[in-house]
Amino acid sequence: MPEQVVIIGSGPAGWCAAIYTARANLNPLCFEGAVNEENRQDGTLPLGQLALTTEVENYPGFPAGDLSGYLKSSLDEEHHWLADMHQKEGCSGPELMHLMRQQAANFGTRIETDDIVEVDFSQHPFKLKSAGGKEVEANSVIIATGARANYLGLESETKYKNVGVSACAVCDGALPRFRDKPLVVVGGGDSAVEEADYLAKFASKVYLIHRREELRASRIMADRAKNHDKIDIQWNSEVADVLGDDESGVKGVVLKSTKDGSTRELDAAGMFVAIGHTPNTRFLEGHLELHESKYVKWTVPFRTNTSVEGVFAAGDVADDYYRQAITAAGTGCMAALDAERWLAAQG
Ligand code: FAD
């Protein structure tokens, strides 16, 4: 018997799709991915990009700060145990992902810690094959394999990830470590300018590091960067090294001129890398429509349909614009409801 729904991926989109399809009695099977060097966030499970970070401050329902006093004043004594559950600060990325995974498992989601490496959407039921050699048939599929931020590839950059190096200004820009300090943004496209513009709200100054003499960003975005009094564009420059120490994290960067190779240092409390993302879609190439950028194409406005009927996509694998945990979870919910309705319509 084919599976009703197979979910591929294990970030907020995948687990949210699993929670909804499990509660709809579709008995989902989720391939959460194999554990490898790239996604081995807490050493045990592949838990999506969010598990690469420390504190998550913008996912609703997990406020930072001690809530127990507030809750105790608004709860009757019988429910004070609820307040005691909230004595910790916020929620870490890995913790949030473990909670989502557990919630999906609690409703009966079956989980395989394995990568899907082959798909055949040319016949129905669809056929899927995992790296571990498992073959499954599925009436519907939800793709939620996410994306990876591109980094420069410097050893020092890896060393200071989460202690000053980030690939997401909206996620991390408001953290106290970056407030009123000089920051560096690497890149020259629209997203680099957007990140610089966003960070300029908190930082004392933002250095935008670009390898060439002109930004790749659209004219309007480039002008915004050039005219911003807090954004200082460092032309013809690339980051050769990230400077810092174990106690305080990033303290600056070494810039190298792309013209004459000369180097200079810049003081900065953080480095935001904005040189694009790579969606995890290689195994889908030729099997459904992808954008030129390799993101999965959503084919119906405000739905999660793809170019193959019965195959849906959720989260960062199809969304190169919002790229947030909450939007990934939201589209995961949408994909689950879309799959449920599509299956019901097949009779
Ligand atoms: P992902 O989280 O990318 O998860 C996809 C999963 O699918 C991965 O575990 C992967 O191993 C698995 N997978 C991939 N290919 C396969 C395959 N072939 N078979 C099976 N499994 C596969 N967002 C916020 O809202 N707040 C934040 O504070 C925040 N901080 C961030 C910090 C960092 C350092 C990064 C990198 C991102 C941050 N984000 C944050 C963004 C957020 O993490 C992403 O938007 C979100 O995780 C996307 O979820 P997703 O479910 O689409 O996919």
Tab-separated table of C-alpha atoms and ligand atoms in Angstrom:
chain	number	residue	atom	x	y	z
A	1	MET	CA	0.000	0.000	0.000
A	2	PRO	CA	1.384	3.436	-0.856
A	3	GLU	CA	1.861	5.961	1.915
A	4	GLN	CA	-0.793	8.679	2.003
A	5	VAL	CA	1.766	11.446	2.633
A	6	VAL	CA	5.544	11.417	2.656
A	7	ILE	CA	7.241	14.527	4.046
A	8	ILE	CA	10.852	15.190	3.048
A	9	GLY	CA	12.747	17.480	5.429
A	10	SER	CA	12.869	18.308	9.105
A	11	GLY	CA	12.830	22.052	9.684
A	12	PRO	CA	9.806	24.026	10.933
A	13	ALA	CA	8.055	23.430	7.558
A	14	GLY	CA	8.457	19.647	7.680
A	15	TRP	CA	7.442	19.246	11.337
A	16	CYS	CA	4.480	21.563	10.974
A	17	ALA	CA	3.307	19.604	7.907
A	18	ALA	CA	3.782	16.411	9.943
A	19	ILE	CA	1.747	17.709	12.903
A	20	TYR	CA	-1.158	18.719	10.657
A	21	THR	CA	-1.184	15.590	8.460
A	22	ALA	CA	-0.844	13.326	11.506
A	23	ARG	CA	-3.776	15.041	13.216
A	24	ALA	CA	-5.760	14.610	9.983
A	25	ASN	CA	-5.175	10.821	10.283
A	26	LEU	CA	-3.000	10.677	7.175
A	27	ASN	CA	-0.335	8.685	9.061
A	28	PRO	CA	2.610	10.682	7.624
A	29	LEU	CA	6.071	9.267	7.069
A	30	CYS	CA	8.798	11.886	7.444
A	31	PHE	CA	12.311	11.518	6.049
A	32	GLU	CA	14.130	13.926	8.319
A	33	GLY	CA	17.475	13.601	6.546
A	34	ALA	CA	20.660	11.798	7.433
A	35	VAL	CA	22.991	13.169	10.074
A	36	ASN	CA	26.088	14.606	8.416
A	37	GLU	CA	28.789	17.204	9.036
A	38	GLU	CA	26.640	19.989	7.575
A	39	ASN	CA	23.517	19.449	9.646
A	40	ARG	CA	24.903	17.721	12.744
A	41	GLN	CA	23.754	20.642	14.888
A	42	ASP	CA	23.468	19.029	18.287
A	43	GLY	CA	25.356	15.888	17.426
A	44	THR	CA	22.330	13.640	17.155
A	45	LEU	CA	19.683	14.741	14.690
A	46	PRO	CA	19.250	16.840	11.567
A	47	LEU	CA	16.988	19.569	12.902
A	48	GLY	CA	16.993	22.186	10.174
A	49	GLN	CA	18.709	25.553	10.000
A	50	LEU	CA	17.214	26.870	13.208
A	51	ALA	CA	19.241	24.367	15.168
A	52	LEU	CA	22.373	26.129	13.881
A	53	THR	CA	21.580	29.121	16.039
A	54	THR	CA	21.526	29.783	19.763
A	55	GLU	CA	18.669	31.946	21.066
A	56	VAL	CA	15.526	32.340	18.953
A	57	GLU	CA	13.862	35.587	19.965
A	58	ASN	CA	11.247	36.036	17.243
A	59	TYR	CA	9.307	32.765	17.215
A	60	PRO	CA	5.934	33.543	18.836
A	61	GLY	CA	5.193	31.792	22.103
A	62	PHE	CA	8.763	31.728	23.421
A	63	PRO	CA	9.377	35.136	25.003
A	64	ALA	CA	12.703	35.824	26.635
A	65	GLY	CA	12.700	36.832	30.285
A	66	ASP	CA	11.295	35.356	33.463
A	67	LEU	CA	7.561	35.028	32.976
A	68	SER	CA	6.809	33.213	36.202
A	69	GLY	CA	6.008	36.376	38.206
A	70	TYR	CA	3.674	37.699	35.557
A	71	LEU	CA	1.978	34.330	35.090
A	72	LYS	CA	1.592	33.729	38.831
A	73	SER	CA	-0.163	37.059	39.214
A	74	SER	CA	-2.630	36.145	36.488
A	75	LEU	CA	-3.167	32.445	37.287
A	76	ASP	CA	-5.067	30.962	40.220
A	77	GLU	CA	-2.928	29.035	42.718
A	78	GLU	CA	-3.952	25.695	41.327
A	79	HIS	CA	-2.195	26.591	38.063
A	80	HIS	CA	1.055	28.009	39.470
A	81	TRP	CA	2.866	24.921	38.145
A	82	LEU	CA	2.305	26.438	34.691
A	83	ALA	CA	4.208	29.540	35.760
A	84	ASP	CA	7.072	27.408	37.094
A	85	MET	CA	7.504	25.920	33.632
A	86	HIS	CA	8.369	29.371	32.354
A	87	GLN	CA	11.310	30.248	34.521
A	88	LYS	CA	13.871	29.912	31.783
A	89	GLU	CA	14.973	32.515	29.263
A	90	GLY	CA	13.442	32.269	25.770
A	91	CYS	CA	14.160	29.215	23.706
A	92	SER	CA	17.248	27.965	21.914
A	93	GLY	CA	17.085	26.918	18.250
A	94	PRO	CA	17.866	23.212	18.897
A	95	GLU	CA	15.378	23.148	21.794
A	96	LEU	CA	12.606	24.617	19.626
A	97	MET	CA	13.322	22.078	16.880
A	98	HIS	CA	13.327	19.146	19.342
A	99	LEU	CA	9.945	20.349	20.629
A	100	MET	CA	8.507	20.499	17.086
A	101	ARG	CA	9.877	17.023	16.273
A	102	GLN	CA	8.447	15.621	19.505
A	103	GLN	CA	5.067	17.230	18.822
A	104	ALA	CA	4.979	15.583	15.367
A	105	ALA	CA	6.007	12.221	16.861
A	106	ASN	CA	3.376	12.498	19.618
A	107	PHE	CA	0.647	12.534	16.955
A	108	GLY	CA	2.056	9.397	15.346
A	109	THR	CA	4.418	10.721	12.640
A	110	ARG	CA	6.791	7.929	11.621
A	111	ILE	CA	10.328	9.260	11.259
A	112	GLU	CA	13.222	7.940	9.152
A	113	THR	CA	16.629	9.502	9.791
A	114	ASP	CA	17.628	9.224	6.161
A	115	ASP	CA	17.917	11.415	3.030
A	116	ILE	CA	15.652	11.036	0.030
A	117	VAL	CA	18.016	10.879	-2.931
A	118	GLU	CA	15.739	9.905	-5.825
A	119	VAL	CA	12.174	10.712	-6.782
A	120	ASP	CA	9.967	9.582	-9.640
A	121	PHE	CA	6.963	11.847	-10.044
A	122	SER	CA	6.192	10.638	-13.582
A	123	GLN	CA	3.832	7.956	-12.307
A	124	HIS	CA	1.283	7.754	-9.529
A	125	PRO	CA	1.717	6.642	-6.792
A	126	PHE	CA	5.022	8.509	-6.690
A	127	LYS	CA	8.218	6.584	-6.007
A	128	LEU	CA	10.933	7.742	-3.601
A	129	LYS	CA	14.290	6.220	-2.702
A	130	SER	CA	16.462	7.002	0.312
A	131	ALA	CA	20.244	7.041	0.675
A	132	GLY	CA	19.898	4.035	2.977
A	133	GLY	CA	18.187	2.077	0.175
A	134	LYS	CA	14.609	2.343	1.396
A	135	GLU	CA	12.004	2.554	-1.383
A	136	VAL	CA	8.531	3.966	-0.726
A	137	GLU	CA	5.456	4.755	-2.750
A	138	ALA	CA	3.370	7.804	-1.904
A	139	ASN	CA	0.033	9.217	-2.945
A	140	SER	CA	1.208	12.721	-2.041
A	141	VAL	CA	4.550	14.306	-1.157
A	142	ILE	CA	5.454	17.425	0.804
A	143	ILE	CA	8.920	18.778	0.045
A	144	ALA	CA	10.370	20.716	2.982
A	145	THR	CA	14.107	20.275	2.516
A	146	GLY	CA	15.001	23.900	3.211
A	147	ALA	CA	18.082	25.762	2.089
A	148	ARG	CA	21.603	26.525	3.231
A	149	ALA	CA	23.091	29.994	3.636
A	150	ASN	CA	26.252	30.420	1.584
A	151	TYR	CA	29.324	31.397	3.586
A	152	LEU	CA	32.771	32.613	2.543
A	153	GLY	CA	34.459	29.409	3.641
A	154	LEU	CA	37.017	30.931	6.039
A	155	GLU	CA	38.088	28.919	9.085
A	156	SER	CA	37.696	31.975	11.328
A	157	GLU	CA	34.179	32.531	9.962
A	158	THR	CA	33.153	29.019	11.070
A	159	LYS	CA	34.804	29.544	14.458
A	160	TYR	CA	32.730	32.662	15.202
A	161	LYS	CA	29.332	31.491	13.901
A	162	ASN	CA	26.714	32.473	16.516
A	163	VAL	CA	29.265	34.623	18.357
A	164	GLY	CA	29.299	37.468	15.864
A	165	VAL	CA	29.076	35.753	12.473
A	166	SER	CA	25.561	35.390	11.098
A	167	ALA	CA	23.768	34.933	7.799
A	168	CYS	CA	20.486	36.489	8.898
A	169	ALA	CA	20.118	40.135	9.955
A	170	VAL	CA	16.386	39.834	10.672
A	171	CYS	CA	17.109	36.844	12.955
A	172	ASP	CA	20.125	38.197	14.825
A	173	GLY	CA	20.478	41.937	14.142
A	174	ALA	CA	18.604	43.066	17.240
A	175	LEU	CA	20.699	40.968	19.646
A	176	PRO	CA	22.432	43.050	22.346
A	177	ARG	CA	25.897	42.048	21.116
A	178	PHE	CA	25.330	44.050	17.903
A	179	ARG	CA	23.537	47.136	19.246
A	180	ASP	CA	25.275	50.476	18.757
A	181	LYS	CA	28.395	48.746	17.434
A	182	PRO	CA	30.011	48.837	13.983
A	183	LEU	CA	29.010	45.833	11.846
A	184	VAL	CA	30.105	44.340	8.565
A	185	VAL	CA	27.836	43.032	5.799
A	186	VAL	CA	29.420	41.003	3.012
A	187	GLY	CA	27.817	41.049	-0.444
A	188	GLY	CA	26.646	43.372	-3.172
A	189	GLY	CA	23.180	42.225	-4.208
A	190	ASP	CA	19.725	43.344	-3.123
A	191	SER	CA	19.727	41.121	-0.054
A	192	ALA	CA	23.097	42.465	1.120
A	193	VAL	CA	21.772	46.028	0.834
A	194	GLU	CA	18.554	45.022	2.608
A	195	GLU	CA	20.569	43.447	5.427
A	196	ALA	CA	22.774	46.551	5.701
A	197	ASP	CA	19.733	48.824	5.723
A	198	TYR	CA	18.049	46.720	8.418
A	199	LEU	CA	21.185	46.541	10.578
A	200	ALA	CA	21.700	50.296	10.302
A	201	LYS	CA	18.658	50.679	12.595
A	202	PHE	CA	20.629	49.119	15.478
A	203	ALA	CA	24.301	49.485	14.610
A	204	SER	CA	26.488	52.572	15.056
A	205	LYS	CA	27.749	52.011	11.483
A	206	VAL	CA	27.506	49.330	8.806
A	207	TYR	CA	30.391	48.551	6.457
A	208	LEU	CA	29.145	46.957	3.252
A	209	ILE	CA	32.002	44.923	1.792
A	210	HIS	CA	31.872	44.435	-1.945
A	211	ARG	CA	34.424	42.871	-4.298
A	212	ARG	CA	33.685	45.153	-7.230
A	213	GLU	CA	33.278	48.842	-8.028
A	214	GLU	CA	29.514	48.720	-8.544
A	215	LEU	CA	26.835	46.966	-6.493
A	216	ARG	CA	24.908	44.140	-8.165
A	217	ALA	CA	21.791	45.351	-6.338
A	218	SER	CA	18.980	47.050	-8.265
A	219	ARG	CA	19.460	50.758	-8.892
A	220	ILE	CA	16.999	51.815	-6.220
A	221	MET	CA	18.595	49.560	-3.591
A	222	ALA	CA	22.122	50.575	-4.586
A	223	ASP	CA	21.192	54.264	-4.266
A	224	ARG	CA	19.678	53.592	-0.864
A	225	ALA	CA	22.980	52.109	0.329
A	226	LYS	CA	25.097	54.850	-1.204
A	227	ASN	CA	22.984	57.630	0.306
A	228	HIS	CA	22.566	56.096	3.768
A	229	ASP	CA	24.557	58.067	6.320
A	230	LYS	CA	25.271	54.968	8.423
A	231	ILE	CA	26.297	52.688	5.540
A	232	ASP	CA	29.909	52.872	4.429
A	233	ILE	CA	30.629	50.861	1.253
A	234	GLN	CA	34.092	49.371	1.069
A	235	TRP	CA	34.591	48.898	-2.690
A	236	ASN	CA	36.954	46.374	-4.284
A	237	SER	CA	37.378	44.560	-0.999
A	238	GLU	CA	36.878	41.065	0.342
A	239	VAL	CA	37.029	39.648	3.862
A	240	ALA	CA	40.265	37.691	4.228
A	241	ASP	CA	39.888	36.855	7.918
A	242	VAL	CA	37.551	37.323	10.894
A	243	LEU	CA	39.219	38.602	14.055
A	244	GLY	CA	38.046	37.930	17.587
A	245	ASP	CA	38.613	35.998	20.787
A	246	ASP	CA	36.912	33.209	22.732
A	247	GLU	CA	35.510	35.596	25.325
A	248	SER	CA	33.773	38.213	23.193
A	249	GLY	CA	33.498	36.626	19.729
A	250	VAL	CA	33.980	38.809	16.653
A	251	LYS	CA	36.017	41.986	17.091
A	252	GLY	CA	36.802	42.872	13.502
A	253	VAL	CA	37.724	41.703	10.041
A	254	VAL	CA	40.777	41.817	7.797
A	255	LEU	CA	39.913	43.255	4.391
A	256	LYS	CA	41.941	42.489	1.300
A	257	SER	CA	41.895	44.754	-1.732
A	258	THR	CA	40.776	42.913	-4.888
A	259	LYS	CA	42.821	45.467	-6.856
A	260	ASP	CA	46.290	45.299	-5.319
A	261	GLY	CA	46.060	42.618	-2.593
A	262	SER	CA	46.838	45.070	0.232
A	263	THR	CA	45.175	44.380	3.597
A	264	ARG	CA	43.676	46.513	6.336
A	265	GLU	CA	41.704	45.881	9.536
A	266	LEU	CA	38.218	47.101	10.421
A	267	ASP	CA	36.747	47.039	13.936
A	268	ALA	CA	33.348	45.333	13.958
A	269	ALA	CA	31.238	43.441	16.504
A	270	GLY	CA	29.654	41.273	13.850
A	271	MET	CA	29.866	40.028	10.310
A	272	PHE	CA	26.682	39.306	8.345
A	273	VAL	CA	27.263	37.207	5.253
A	274	ALA	CA	24.723	37.981	2.519
A	275	ILE	CA	26.001	36.121	-0.518
A	276	GLY	CA	22.912	34.042	-1.189
A	277	HIS	CA	21.388	30.719	-0.224
A	278	THR	CA	21.366	27.313	-1.888
A	279	PRO	CA	18.082	25.388	-1.741
A	280	ASN	CA	18.315	21.640	-1.100
A	281	THR	CA	16.777	20.608	-4.417
A	282	ARG	CA	19.467	18.711	-6.291
A	283	PHE	CA	17.511	15.433	-6.045
A	284	LEU	CA	14.485	17.191	-7.608
A	285	GLU	CA	16.179	18.497	-10.757
A	286	GLY	CA	14.307	17.308	-13.849
A	287	HIS	CA	11.386	15.968	-11.784
A	288	LEU	CA	9.432	19.159	-11.142
A	289	GLU	CA	9.711	22.818	-12.077
A	290	LEU	CA	12.420	24.806	-10.332
A	291	HIS	CA	13.277	28.483	-10.696
A	292	GLU	CA	16.593	29.345	-12.330
A	293	SER	CA	17.901	29.852	-8.789
A	294	LYS	CA	16.937	26.174	-8.119
A	295	TYR	CA	14.157	27.024	-5.659
A	296	VAL	CA	10.972	24.961	-6.107
A	297	LYS	CA	8.352	26.876	-8.073
A	298	TRP	CA	4.972	27.363	-6.383
A	299	THR	CA	2.512	27.270	-9.267
A	300	VAL	CA	-0.711	28.607	-7.706
A	301	PRO	CA	-0.795	31.971	-5.865
A	302	PHE	CA	-1.079	31.570	-2.091
A	303	ARG	CA	-1.034	27.758	-2.341
A	304	THR	CA	1.837	25.295	-1.951
A	305	ASN	CA	1.161	23.400	-5.201
A	306	THR	CA	4.127	22.583	-7.428
A	307	SER	CA	4.181	21.744	-11.122
A	308	VAL	CA	3.346	18.114	-10.241
A	309	GLU	CA	-0.206	17.475	-8.982
A	310	GLY	CA	-0.062	15.892	-5.544
A	311	VAL	CA	3.431	17.239	-4.768
A	312	PHE	CA	3.534	20.262	-2.470
A	313	ALA	CA	6.419	22.402	-1.216
A	314	ALA	CA	6.849	24.331	2.030
A	315	GLY	CA	9.420	26.534	3.700
A	316	ASP	CA	12.767	27.831	2.496
A	317	VAL	CA	13.015	25.272	-0.313
A	318	ALA	CA	10.436	27.335	-2.204
A	319	ASP	CA	10.696	30.684	-0.417
A	320	ASP	CA	13.785	32.757	-1.144
A	321	TYR	CA	12.139	35.925	0.177
A	322	TYR	CA	10.938	35.613	3.786
A	323	ARG	CA	13.214	32.788	5.013
A	324	GLN	CA	11.957	32.709	8.608
A	325	ALA	CA	11.013	29.849	10.914
A	326	ILE	CA	7.491	31.171	11.328
A	327	THR	CA	6.894	31.484	7.568
A	328	ALA	CA	8.361	28.004	7.028
A	329	ALA	CA	6.027	26.618	9.694
A	330	GLY	CA	3.109	28.549	8.163
A	331	THR	CA	3.684	27.147	4.676
A	332	GLY	CA	4.191	23.694	6.250
A	333	CYS	CA	0.679	23.976	7.644
A	334	MET	CA	-0.597	25.163	4.245
A	335	ALA	CA	1.083	22.234	2.446
A	336	ALA	CA	-0.502	19.769	4.888
A	337	LEU	CA	-3.967	21.229	4.302
A	338	ASP	CA	-3.367	21.386	0.530
A	339	ALA	CA	-2.276	17.717	0.503
A	340	GLU	CA	-5.211	16.669	2.680
A	341	ARG	CA	-7.720	18.412	0.379
A	342	TRP	CA	-6.036	17.109	-2.758
A	343	LEU	CA	-6.128	13.518	-1.431
A	344	ALA	CA	-9.783	13.901	-0.459
A	345	ALA	CA	-10.603	15.141	-3.958
A	346	GLN	CA	-8.990	12.012	-5.470
A	347	GLY	CA	-11.657	9.956	-3.667
B	1	FAD	P1	15.287	23.911	7.133
B	1	FAD	O1	15.283	24.497	8.484
B	1	FAD	O2	16.368	24.306	6.184
B	1	FAD	O3	15.286	22.332	7.313
B	1	FAD	C1	15.336	21.441	6.246
B	1	FAD	C2	15.739	20.066	6.752
B	1	FAD	O4	15.574	19.110	5.711
B	1	FAD	C3	17.192	19.949	7.211
B	1	FAD	O5	17.241	19.338	8.464
B	1	FAD	C4	17.849	19.044	6.179
B	1	FAD	O6	18.848	18.222	6.748
B	1	FAD	C5	16.665	18.209	5.698
B	1	FAD	N1	16.881	17.741	4.321
B	1	FAD	C6	17.499	18.392	3.299
B	1	FAD	N2	17.513	17.623	2.192
B	1	FAD	C7	16.917	16.459	2.513
B	1	FAD	C8	16.621	15.240	1.794
B	1	FAD	N3	16.979	15.089	0.507
B	1	FAD	N4	15.988	14.238	2.435
B	1	FAD	C9	15.594	14.393	3.735
B	1	FAD	N5	15.847	15.513	4.472
B	1	FAD	C10	16.490	16.525	3.869
B	1	FAD	N6	14.552	32.190	11.519
B	1	FAD	C11	13.806	32.771	12.484
B	1	FAD	O7	12.583	32.879	12.321
B	1	FAD	N7	14.371	33.215	13.645
B	1	FAD	C12	15.704	33.109	13.909
B	1	FAD	O8	16.190	33.533	14.961
B	1	FAD	C13	16.519	32.475	12.914
B	1	FAD	N8	17.835	32.337	13.108
B	1	FAD	C14	18.583	31.711	12.155
B	1	FAD	C15	19.947	31.538	12.384
B	1	FAD	C16	20.724	30.891	11.447
B	1	FAD	C17	22.199	30.701	11.737
B	1	FAD	C18	20.145	30.414	10.228
B	1	FAD	C19	20.997	29.678	9.205
B	1	FAD	C20	18.801	30.596	9.985
B	1	FAD	C21	17.996	31.247	10.934
B	1	FAD	N9	16.644	31.462	10.727
B	1	FAD	C22	15.881	32.025	11.710
B	1	FAD	C23	15.989	31.015	9.485
B	1	FAD	C24	15.244	29.693	9.739
B	1	FAD	O9	16.111	28.794	10.383
B	1	FAD	C25	14.765	29.105	8.423
B	1	FAD	O10	13.942	30.056	7.760
B	1	FAD	C26	13.934	27.850	8.674
B	1	FAD	O11	14.686	26.896	9.414
B	1	FAD	C27	13.501	27.204	7.366
B	1	FAD	O12	12.813	26.047	7.689
B	1	FAD	P2	12.537	24.884	6.643
B	1	FAD	O13	11.640	23.943	7.341
B	1	FAD	O14	12.111	25.425	5.358
B	1	FAD	O15	13.938	24.166	6.348
